Amino acid sequence: MILIADSGSTKCQWAIIDENEIILKETEGLNPFFVDEDKISIIVKILSIYSVKKIFFYGAGCSSEEKKEIIRNGLRKIFTYSEIYVESDLLGAARAVYANNCGWIGIIGTGSNVAYYDGNMLIKYRPSLGFILGDEGSGAHIGKTFLKKIFYNQINKHIIQKFNENYGIEMYSILSELYKNPYPNRFLAQFTKFINQYKKEEDVQNIIISCFDELFKNHITPYYQQNQPVSFVGAIAFYFQNELNIVSNNNNIRINKILKTPIEGLVEYHKQKAYFY
């Protein structure tokens, strides 16, 4: 039995694979920038009923060896005798979409990340700077940009009114909550649910498009070569795929595939790798 995880900052999807059965579970996200080893062990304890031989964990924040070790140590407290492999969520997305083929892969969820996948490893042209300095096009970035427009009164008054009706909170309440929240990126990304309801409004659509344009301009178009496939994974990419396609077309790039989650692709990838059992 093997356990596969795809974790963002908000949620983590798990696939327990036995010879004849696949069980899907979901927990809180396990980003080592926001959770420690003890928190990880508490979250994954519900999976301890399974006798797992190997764990393949793909997660946001798992690019460095230091952060990977936090995940490994947290998992090891519950799965003492399991072999544990930890890689970035971006590599997981690439394997889910391309298997052993090559192409551009991007994750657009609470955060964002982009790289070129050569069929084996990722080639990063620019670093991921997190939700404060980077994460262009992400839920946190779109949410932050939208809130600024709301509080600066730079958006249609109809939208501002609807926002106040939905949330009934003042600017200072939101700022206070943002700065004391242990997961500020999640807090900002939550407003994309409201944004999704009004994404056909010109002012709102322009915000989404401008955020995606920053993603392309900073991470893809300077390095893109003609006819290279480009694919995206993540809830924000999935729910705002019309705006994502507008930006890609404006940059003369055709998007190959957009998936809400890579977990099914990861299951297929690892099922093909018989030696992983």
PDB file of C-alpha atoms in Angstrom:
ATOM      1  CA  MET A   1       0.000   0.000   0.000  1.00  0.00           C
ATOM      2  CA  ILE A   2       1.298   3.450  -0.880  1.00  0.00           C
ATOM      3  CA  LEU A   3       0.124   6.906   0.133  1.00  0.00           C
ATOM      4  CA  ILE A   4       0.267   9.856  -2.271  1.00  0.00           C
ATOM      5  CA  ALA A   5      -0.271  13.448  -1.140  1.00  0.00           C
ATOM      6  CA  ASP A   6      -0.765  16.653  -3.059  1.00  0.00           C
ATOM      7  CA  SER A   7      -0.674  19.553  -0.617  1.00  0.00           C
ATOM      8  CA  GLY A   8      -1.226  23.242  -1.123  1.00  0.00           C
ATOM      9  CA  SER A   9      -1.314  25.856   1.614  1.00  0.00           C
ATOM     10  CA  THR A  10      -5.059  25.460   2.155  1.00  0.00           C
ATOM     11  CA  LYS A  11      -5.793  21.768   1.690  1.00  0.00           C
ATOM     12  CA  CYS A  12      -4.070  18.447   1.120  1.00  0.00           C
ATOM     13  CA  GLN A  13      -5.491  15.613  -0.975  1.00  0.00           C
ATOM     14  CA  TRP A  14      -4.439  12.055  -0.198  1.00  0.00           C
ATOM     15  CA  ALA A  15      -4.729   8.885  -2.266  1.00  0.00           C
ATOM     16  CA  ILE A  16      -4.286   5.550  -0.529  1.00  0.00           C
ATOM     17  CA  ILE A  17      -3.488   2.961  -3.174  1.00  0.00           C
ATOM     18  CA  ASP A  18      -3.844  -0.747  -2.562  1.00  0.00           C
ATOM     19  CA  GLU A  19      -3.671  -3.395  -5.256  1.00  0.00           C
ATOM     20  CA  ASN A  20      -7.369  -3.226  -6.111  1.00  0.00           C
ATOM     21  CA  GLU A  21      -8.562  -0.063  -4.370  1.00  0.00           C
ATOM     22  CA  ILE A  22      -7.967   3.697  -4.324  1.00  0.00           C
ATOM     23  CA  ILE A  23      -9.216   5.696  -1.331  1.00  0.00           C
ATOM     24  CA  LEU A  24      -9.261   9.496  -1.475  1.00  0.00           C
ATOM     25  CA  LYS A  25      -9.056  11.676   1.642  1.00  0.00           C
ATOM     26  CA  GLU A  26      -8.651  15.395   2.324  1.00  0.00           C
ATOM     27  CA  THR A  27      -7.050  17.286   5.209  1.00  0.00           C
ATOM     28  CA  GLU A  28      -5.814  20.754   6.009  1.00  0.00           C
ATOM     29  CA  GLY A  29      -2.854  21.870   3.911  1.00  0.00           C
ATOM     30  CA  LEU A  30       0.667  21.045   5.096  1.00  0.00           C
ATOM     31  CA  ASN A  31       2.923  23.897   4.011  1.00  0.00           C
ATOM     32  CA  PRO A  32       6.131  23.731   6.121  1.00  0.00           C
ATOM     33  CA  PHE A  33       6.319  27.538   6.107  1.00  0.00           C
ATOM     34  CA  PHE A  34       3.140  27.568   8.213  1.00  0.00           C
ATOM     35  CA  VAL A  35       2.996  24.221  10.073  1.00  0.00           C
ATOM     36  CA  ASP A  36       5.604  22.480  12.227  1.00  0.00           C
ATOM     37  CA  GLU A  37       6.307  18.775  12.746  1.00  0.00           C
ATOM     38  CA  ASP A  38       3.863  18.419  15.644  1.00  0.00           C
ATOM     39  CA  LYS A  39       1.038  20.090  13.705  1.00  0.00           C
ATOM     40  CA  ILE A  40       1.712  17.797  10.748  1.00  0.00           C
ATOM     41  CA  SER A  41       1.520  14.674  12.909  1.00  0.00           C
ATOM     42  CA  ILE A  42      -1.779  15.842  14.416  1.00  0.00           C
ATOM     43  CA  ILE A  43      -3.312  16.471  10.981  1.00  0.00           C
ATOM     44  CA  VAL A  44      -2.235  13.149   9.445  1.00  0.00           C
ATOM     45  CA  LYS A  45      -3.135  11.014  12.462  1.00  0.00           C
ATOM     46  CA  ILE A  46      -6.509  10.207  10.855  1.00  0.00           C
ATOM     47  CA  LEU A  47      -4.574   8.269   8.195  1.00  0.00           C
ATOM     48  CA  SER A  48      -2.743   6.091  10.718  1.00  0.00           C
ATOM     49  CA  ILE A  49      -5.318   3.308  10.283  1.00  0.00           C
ATOM     50  CA  TYR A  50      -3.673   2.428   6.980  1.00  0.00           C
ATOM     51  CA  SER A  51      -0.629   0.190   6.776  1.00  0.00           C
ATOM     52  CA  VAL A  52       1.480   2.256   4.418  1.00  0.00           C
ATOM     53  CA  LYS A  53       4.711   0.964   2.896  1.00  0.00           C
ATOM     54  CA  LYS A  54       5.719   4.124   1.023  1.00  0.00           C
ATOM     55  CA  ILE A  55       4.625   7.764   1.067  1.00  0.00           C
ATOM     56  CA  PHE A  56       5.046  10.165  -1.860  1.00  0.00           C
ATOM     57  CA  PHE A  57       4.349  13.671  -0.619  1.00  0.00           C
ATOM     58  CA  TYR A  58       4.207  16.624  -3.030  1.00  0.00           C
ATOM     59  CA  GLY A  59       3.732  19.926  -1.266  1.00  0.00           C
ATOM     60  CA  ALA A  60       3.746  23.704  -1.440  1.00  0.00           C
ATOM     61  CA  GLY A  61       6.806  25.113   0.339  1.00  0.00           C
ATOM     62  CA  CYS A  62       8.786  21.892  -0.198  1.00  0.00           C
ATOM     63  CA  SER A  63      11.502  23.154  -2.527  1.00  0.00           C
ATOM     64  CA  SER A  64      14.368  23.220  -0.017  1.00  0.00           C
ATOM     65  CA  GLU A  65      15.828  20.272   1.879  1.00  0.00           C
ATOM     66  CA  GLU A  66      15.209  22.070   5.179  1.00  0.00           C
ATOM     67  CA  LYS A  67      11.461  22.349   4.520  1.00  0.00           C
ATOM     68  CA  LYS A  68      11.246  18.804   3.154  1.00  0.00           C
ATOM     69  CA  GLU A  69      12.739  17.553   6.406  1.00  0.00           C
ATOM     70  CA  ILE A  70       9.962  19.226   8.408  1.00  0.00           C
ATOM     71  CA  ILE A  71       7.402  17.261   6.384  1.00  0.00           C
ATOM     72  CA  ARG A  72       9.373  14.019   6.663  1.00  0.00           C
ATOM     73  CA  ASN A  73       9.774  14.337  10.425  1.00  0.00           C
ATOM     74  CA  GLY A  74       6.103  15.156  10.920  1.00  0.00           C
ATOM     75  CA  LEU A  75       4.986  12.175   8.848  1.00  0.00           C
ATOM     76  CA  ARG A  76       7.519   9.883  10.494  1.00  0.00           C
ATOM     77  CA  LYS A  77       5.882  10.464  13.898  1.00  0.00           C
ATOM     78  CA  ILE A  78       2.793   8.667  12.584  1.00  0.00           C
ATOM     79  CA  PHE A  79       4.243   6.418   9.874  1.00  0.00           C
ATOM     80  CA  THR A  80       7.298   5.179  11.747  1.00  0.00           C
ATOM     81  CA  TYR A  81       8.243   2.358   9.390  1.00  0.00           C
ATOM     82  CA  SER A  82       7.207   3.864   6.050  1.00  0.00           C
ATOM     83  CA  GLU A  83       9.611   5.029   3.361  1.00  0.00           C
ATOM     84  CA  ILE A  84       8.928   8.741   2.893  1.00  0.00           C
ATOM     85  CA  TYR A  85       9.695  10.793  -0.226  1.00  0.00           C
ATOM     86  CA  VAL A  86       9.001  14.533  -0.239  1.00  0.00           C
ATOM     87  CA  GLU A  87       9.048  16.723  -3.346  1.00  0.00           C
ATOM     88  CA  SER A  88       7.610  20.080  -4.377  1.00  0.00           C
ATOM     89  CA  ASP A  89       3.967  20.384  -5.409  1.00  0.00           C
ATOM     90  CA  LEU A  90       5.209  21.710  -8.738  1.00  0.00           C
ATOM     91  CA  LEU A  91       7.053  18.477  -9.523  1.00  0.00           C
ATOM     92  CA  GLY A  92       3.891  16.611  -8.548  1.00  0.00           C
ATOM     93  CA  ALA A  93       1.829  18.715 -10.937  1.00  0.00           C
ATOM     94  CA  ALA A  94       4.360  18.150 -13.722  1.00  0.00           C
ATOM     95  CA  ARG A  95       4.329  14.384 -13.223  1.00  0.00           C
ATOM     96  CA  ALA A  96       0.527  14.381 -13.107  1.00  0.00           C
ATOM     97  CA  VAL A  97       0.194  16.306 -16.377  1.00  0.00           C
ATOM     98  CA  TYR A  98       3.195  15.196 -18.423  1.00  0.00           C
ATOM     99  CA  ALA A  99       4.450  11.959 -16.807  1.00  0.00           C
ATOM    100  CA  ASN A 100       7.837  11.637 -18.542  1.00  0.00           C
ATOM    101  CA  ASN A 101       7.182  14.187 -21.308  1.00  0.00           C
ATOM    102  CA  CYS A 102       8.222  17.833 -21.230  1.00  0.00           C
ATOM    103  CA  GLY A 103       6.379  21.158 -21.002  1.00  0.00           C
ATOM    104  CA  TRP A 104       5.669  24.232 -18.916  1.00  0.00           C
ATOM    105  CA  ILE A 105       3.787  23.604 -15.689  1.00  0.00           C
ATOM    106  CA  GLY A 106       2.184  26.119 -13.373  1.00  0.00           C
ATOM    107  CA  ILE A 107       0.291  25.864 -10.114  1.00  0.00           C
ATOM    108  CA  ILE A 108      -2.254  28.574  -9.410  1.00  0.00           C
ATOM    109  CA  GLY A 109      -4.034  28.069  -6.121  1.00  0.00           C
ATOM    110  CA  THR A 110      -3.658  29.930  -2.837  1.00  0.00           C
ATOM    111  CA  GLY A 111      -0.085  30.542  -4.050  1.00  0.00           C
ATOM    112  CA  SER A 112       1.521  30.177  -7.473  1.00  0.00           C
ATOM    113  CA  ASN A 113       4.596  28.568  -8.970  1.00  0.00           C
ATOM    114  CA  VAL A 114       5.859  28.011 -12.521  1.00  0.00           C
ATOM    115  CA  ALA A 115       8.707  26.044 -14.101  1.00  0.00           C
ATOM    116  CA  TYR A 116       9.698  24.152 -17.218  1.00  0.00           C
ATOM    117  CA  TYR A 117       9.646  20.354 -16.863  1.00  0.00           C
ATOM    118  CA  ASP A 118      12.116  18.405 -19.011  1.00  0.00           C
ATOM    119  CA  GLY A 119      10.414  15.059 -18.398  1.00  0.00           C
ATOM    120  CA  ASN A 120      12.523  14.336 -15.341  1.00  0.00           C
ATOM    121  CA  MET A 121      13.252  17.499 -13.393  1.00  0.00           C
ATOM    122  CA  LEU A 122      12.102  21.112 -13.120  1.00  0.00           C
ATOM    123  CA  ILE A 123      13.988  24.060 -14.596  1.00  0.00           C
ATOM    124  CA  LYS A 124      13.250  27.232 -12.620  1.00  0.00           C
ATOM    125  CA  TYR A 125      14.064  30.479 -14.393  1.00  0.00           C
ATOM    126  CA  ARG A 126      12.949  32.766 -11.573  1.00  0.00           C
ATOM    127  CA  PRO A 127      12.436  32.012  -7.880  1.00  0.00           C
ATOM    128  CA  SER A 128       9.098  31.785  -6.090  1.00  0.00           C
ATOM    129  CA  LEU A 129       8.991  34.689  -3.647  1.00  0.00           C
ATOM    130  CA  GLY A 130       5.915  33.788  -1.602  1.00  0.00           C
ATOM    131  CA  PHE A 131       2.676  35.694  -1.163  1.00  0.00           C
ATOM    132  CA  ILE A 132       4.234  38.950   0.096  1.00  0.00           C
ATOM    133  CA  LEU A 133       6.745  39.510  -2.728  1.00  0.00           C
ATOM    134  CA  GLY A 134       5.533  37.127  -5.420  1.00  0.00           C
ATOM    135  CA  ASP A 135       2.862  34.464  -6.019  1.00  0.00           C
ATOM    136  CA  GLU A 136       1.681  36.391  -9.075  1.00  0.00           C
ATOM    137  CA  GLY A 137      -1.747  35.292 -10.303  1.00  0.00           C
ATOM    138  CA  SER A 138      -2.461  33.316  -7.133  1.00  0.00           C
ATOM    139  CA  GLY A 139      -5.593  33.443  -5.003  1.00  0.00           C
ATOM    140  CA  ALA A 140      -3.685  35.498  -2.432  1.00  0.00           C
ATOM    141  CA  HIS A 141      -2.476  37.924  -5.113  1.00  0.00           C
ATOM    142  CA  ILE A 142      -5.926  38.318  -6.678  1.00  0.00           C
ATOM    143  CA  GLY A 143      -7.529  38.709  -3.245  1.00  0.00           C
ATOM    144  CA  LYS A 144      -4.981  41.326  -2.182  1.00  0.00           C
ATOM    145  CA  THR A 145      -5.365  43.298  -5.417  1.00  0.00           C
ATOM    146  CA  PHE A 146      -9.157  43.174  -5.151  1.00  0.00           C
ATOM    147  CA  LEU A 147      -9.170  44.417  -1.541  1.00  0.00           C
ATOM    148  CA  LYS A 148      -6.940  47.348  -2.492  1.00  0.00           C
ATOM    149  CA  LYS A 149      -9.383  48.331  -5.231  1.00  0.00           C
ATOM    150  CA  ILE A 150     -12.267  48.073  -2.765  1.00  0.00           C
ATOM    151  CA  PHE A 151     -10.628  50.194  -0.070  1.00  0.00           C
ATOM    152  CA  TYR A 152      -9.252  52.756  -2.545  1.00  0.00           C
ATOM    153  CA  ASN A 153     -12.712  53.053  -4.144  1.00  0.00           C
ATOM    154  CA  GLN A 154     -11.191  52.161  -7.516  1.00  0.00           C
ATOM    155  CA  ILE A 155     -13.893  49.699  -8.476  1.00  0.00           C
ATOM    156  CA  ASN A 156     -17.551  49.877  -9.466  1.00  0.00           C
ATOM    157  CA  LYS A 157     -19.669  51.055  -6.510  1.00  0.00           C
ATOM    158  CA  HIS A 158     -22.107  48.240  -7.222  1.00  0.00           C
ATOM    159  CA  ILE A 159     -19.327  45.721  -6.455  1.00  0.00           C
ATOM    160  CA  ILE A 160     -18.322  47.599  -3.294  1.00  0.00           C
ATOM    161  CA  GLN A 161     -21.917  47.517  -2.109  1.00  0.00           C
ATOM    162  CA  LYS A 162     -22.232  43.784  -2.777  1.00  0.00           C
ATOM    163  CA  PHE A 163     -18.934  43.183  -0.995  1.00  0.00           C
ATOM    164  CA  ASN A 164     -20.166  45.037   2.101  1.00  0.00           C
ATOM    165  CA  GLU A 165     -23.439  43.108   2.008  1.00  0.00           C
ATOM    166  CA  ASN A 166     -21.580  39.807   1.877  1.00  0.00           C
ATOM    167  CA  TYR A 167     -18.967  40.490   4.521  1.00  0.00           C
ATOM    168  CA  GLY A 168     -20.435  43.312   6.612  1.00  0.00           C
ATOM    169  CA  ILE A 169     -17.009  44.238   7.949  1.00  0.00           C
ATOM    170  CA  GLU A 170     -15.006  47.447   7.826  1.00  0.00           C
ATOM    171  CA  MET A 171     -11.570  47.971   6.335  1.00  0.00           C
ATOM    172  CA  TYR A 172      -9.850  48.086   9.738  1.00  0.00           C
ATOM    173  CA  SER A 173     -11.492  44.825  10.769  1.00  0.00           C
ATOM    174  CA  ILE A 174     -10.131  43.123   7.659  1.00  0.00           C
ATOM    175  CA  LEU A 175      -6.663  44.616   8.157  1.00  0.00           C
ATOM    176  CA  SER A 176      -6.657  43.573  11.801  1.00  0.00           C
ATOM    177  CA  GLU A 177      -7.677  40.040  10.902  1.00  0.00           C
ATOM    178  CA  LEU A 178      -5.103  39.894   8.107  1.00  0.00           C
ATOM    179  CA  TYR A 179      -2.166  40.858  10.316  1.00  0.00           C
ATOM    180  CA  LYS A 180      -3.036  38.554  13.197  1.00  0.00           C
ATOM    181  CA  ASN A 181      -4.124  35.580  11.069  1.00  0.00           C
ATOM    182  CA  PRO A 182      -1.666  32.635  11.224  1.00  0.00           C
ATOM    183  CA  TYR A 183      -2.376  31.930   7.538  1.00  0.00           C
ATOM    184  CA  PRO A 184      -2.557  35.375   5.868  1.00  0.00           C
ATOM    185  CA  ASN A 185      -2.249  33.919   2.360  1.00  0.00           C
ATOM    186  CA  ARG A 186      -5.326  31.760   2.953  1.00  0.00           C
ATOM    187  CA  PHE A 187      -7.144  34.769   4.395  1.00  0.00           C
ATOM    188  CA  LEU A 188      -6.498  36.795   1.240  1.00  0.00           C
ATOM    189  CA  ALA A 189      -7.343  33.904  -1.085  1.00  0.00           C
ATOM    190  CA  GLN A 190     -10.748  33.361   0.525  1.00  0.00           C
ATOM    191  CA  PHE A 191     -12.064  36.482  -1.237  1.00  0.00           C
ATOM    192  CA  THR A 192     -11.717  34.745  -4.603  1.00  0.00           C
ATOM    193  CA  LYS A 193     -15.039  33.003  -3.852  1.00  0.00           C
ATOM    194  CA  PHE A 194     -16.721  36.415  -3.962  1.00  0.00           C
ATOM    195  CA  ILE A 195     -14.607  37.482  -6.939  1.00  0.00           C
ATOM    196  CA  ASN A 196     -15.678  34.355  -8.827  1.00  0.00           C
ATOM    197  CA  GLN A 197     -19.336  35.380  -8.457  1.00  0.00           C
ATOM    198  CA  TYR A 198     -18.673  38.739 -10.133  1.00  0.00           C
ATOM    199  CA  LYS A 199     -15.871  37.821 -12.540  1.00  0.00           C
ATOM    200  CA  LYS A 200     -17.969  38.837 -15.551  1.00  0.00           C
ATOM    201  CA  GLU A 201     -18.074  42.417 -14.268  1.00  0.00           C
ATOM    202  CA  GLU A 202     -15.499  44.398 -16.249  1.00  0.00           C
ATOM    203  CA  ASP A 203     -13.731  45.880 -13.195  1.00  0.00           C
ATOM    204  CA  VAL A 204     -13.416  42.479 -11.545  1.00  0.00           C
ATOM    205  CA  GLN A 205     -12.330  40.689 -14.708  1.00  0.00           C
ATOM    206  CA  ASN A 206      -9.645  43.308 -15.268  1.00  0.00           C
ATOM    207  CA  ILE A 207      -8.211  42.572 -11.807  1.00  0.00           C
ATOM    208  CA  ILE A 208      -8.003  38.846 -12.542  1.00  0.00           C
ATOM    209  CA  ILE A 209      -6.460  39.438 -15.965  1.00  0.00           C
ATOM    210  CA  SER A 210      -3.879  41.894 -14.612  1.00  0.00           C
ATOM    211  CA  CYS A 211      -2.778  39.394 -11.948  1.00  0.00           C
ATOM    212  CA  PHE A 212      -2.454  36.565 -14.483  1.00  0.00           C
ATOM    213  CA  ASP A 213      -0.580  38.903 -16.810  1.00  0.00           C
ATOM    214  CA  GLU A 214       2.024  39.485 -14.087  1.00  0.00           C
ATOM    215  CA  LEU A 215       2.427  35.726 -13.796  1.00  0.00           C
ATOM    216  CA  PHE A 216       3.067  35.334 -17.530  1.00  0.00           C
ATOM    217  CA  LYS A 217       5.282  38.402 -17.873  1.00  0.00           C
ATOM    218  CA  ASN A 218       7.497  37.402 -14.929  1.00  0.00           C
ATOM    219  CA  HIS A 219       7.720  33.630 -15.261  1.00  0.00           C
ATOM    220  CA  ILE A 220       6.799  32.364 -18.740  1.00  0.00           C
ATOM    221  CA  THR A 221       6.982  34.732 -21.719  1.00  0.00           C
ATOM    222  CA  PRO A 222      10.648  35.801 -21.270  1.00  0.00           C
ATOM    223  CA  TYR A 223      11.728  32.135 -21.586  1.00  0.00           C
ATOM    224  CA  TYR A 224       8.983  30.561 -23.682  1.00  0.00           C
ATOM    225  CA  GLN A 225       9.873  28.871 -26.976  1.00  0.00           C
ATOM    226  CA  GLN A 226       7.316  28.386 -29.717  1.00  0.00           C
ATOM    227  CA  ASN A 227       5.083  25.284 -29.531  1.00  0.00           C
ATOM    228  CA  GLN A 228       6.132  24.299 -26.017  1.00  0.00           C
ATOM    229  CA  PRO A 229       3.065  22.941 -24.164  1.00  0.00           C
ATOM    230  CA  VAL A 230       1.849  25.000 -21.188  1.00  0.00           C
ATOM    231  CA  SER A 231      -0.455  23.537 -18.531  1.00  0.00           C
ATOM    232  CA  PHE A 232      -1.833  24.701 -15.205  1.00  0.00           C
ATOM    233  CA  VAL A 233      -3.093  22.982 -12.066  1.00  0.00           C
ATOM    234  CA  GLY A 234      -5.048  24.448  -9.151  1.00  0.00           C
ATOM    235  CA  ALA A 235      -8.443  25.802  -8.140  1.00  0.00           C
ATOM    236  CA  ILE A 236      -7.738  29.399  -9.189  1.00  0.00           C
ATOM    237  CA  ALA A 237      -6.547  28.292 -12.632  1.00  0.00           C
ATOM    238  CA  PHE A 238      -9.620  26.072 -12.951  1.00  0.00           C
ATOM    239  CA  TYR A 239     -12.288  28.564 -11.869  1.00  0.00           C
ATOM    240  CA  PHE A 240     -10.731  31.508 -13.713  1.00  0.00           C
ATOM    241  CA  GLN A 241      -9.669  29.598 -16.812  1.00  0.00           C
ATOM    242  CA  ASN A 242     -11.489  31.987 -19.148  1.00  0.00           C
ATOM    243  CA  GLU A 243      -9.339  34.887 -17.877  1.00  0.00           C
ATOM    244  CA  LEU A 244      -6.257  32.663 -17.927  1.00  0.00           C
ATOM    245  CA  ASN A 245      -6.899  31.831 -21.581  1.00  0.00           C
ATOM    246  CA  ILE A 246      -7.368  35.517 -22.421  1.00  0.00           C
ATOM    247  CA  VAL A 247      -3.936  36.304 -20.971  1.00  0.00           C
ATOM    248  CA  SER A 248      -2.265  33.333 -22.649  1.00  0.00           C
ATOM    249  CA  ASN A 249      -3.742  34.315 -26.017  1.00  0.00           C
ATOM    250  CA  ASN A 250      -2.558  37.893 -25.505  1.00  0.00           C
ATOM    251  CA  ASN A 251       0.930  36.460 -25.050  1.00  0.00           C
ATOM    252  CA  ASN A 252       0.606  34.184 -28.117  1.00  0.00           C
ATOM    253  CA  ILE A 253       0.668  31.056 -25.973  1.00  0.00           C
ATOM    254  CA  ARG A 254      -1.845  28.218 -26.200  1.00  0.00           C
ATOM    255  CA  ILE A 255      -2.717  26.459 -22.966  1.00  0.00           C
ATOM    256  CA  ASN A 256      -2.562  22.690 -23.269  1.00  0.00           C
ATOM    257  CA  LYS A 257      -4.425  21.574 -20.131  1.00  0.00           C
ATOM    258  CA  ILE A 258      -5.996  23.044 -16.969  1.00  0.00           C
ATOM    259  CA  LEU A 259      -6.690  20.710 -14.036  1.00  0.00           C
ATOM    260  CA  LYS A 260      -8.345  21.560 -10.739  1.00  0.00           C
ATOM    261  CA  THR A 261      -6.208  19.006  -8.917  1.00  0.00           C
ATOM    262  CA  PRO A 262      -3.326  16.716  -9.932  1.00  0.00           C
ATOM    263  CA  ILE A 263      -4.154  13.838  -7.592  1.00  0.00           C
ATOM    264  CA  GLU A 264      -5.689  11.558 -10.254  1.00  0.00           C
ATOM    265  CA  GLY A 265      -2.720  12.116 -12.544  1.00  0.00           C
ATOM    266  CA  LEU A 266      -0.332  11.356  -9.695  1.00  0.00           C
ATOM    267  CA  VAL A 267      -2.159   8.112  -8.974  1.00  0.00           C
ATOM    268  CA  GLU A 268      -1.753   7.063 -12.612  1.00  0.00           C
ATOM    269  CA  TYR A 269       1.900   8.134 -12.631  1.00  0.00           C
ATOM    270  CA  HIS A 270       2.770   6.052  -9.580  1.00  0.00           C
ATOM    271  CA  LYS A 271       0.687   3.072 -10.660  1.00  0.00           C
ATOM    272  CA  GLN A 272       2.892   2.916 -13.756  1.00  0.00           C
ATOM    273  CA  LYS A 273       6.015   2.844 -11.586  1.00  0.00           C
ATOM    274  CA  ALA A 274       5.723  -0.714 -10.372  1.00  0.00           C
ATOM    275  CA  TYR A 275       9.013  -0.569  -8.481  1.00  0.00           C
ATOM    276  CA  PHE A 276       7.468   2.022  -6.129  1.00  0.00           C
ATOM    277  CA  TYR A 277       5.560  -0.850  -4.508  1.00  0.00           C
TER     278      TYR A 277
END
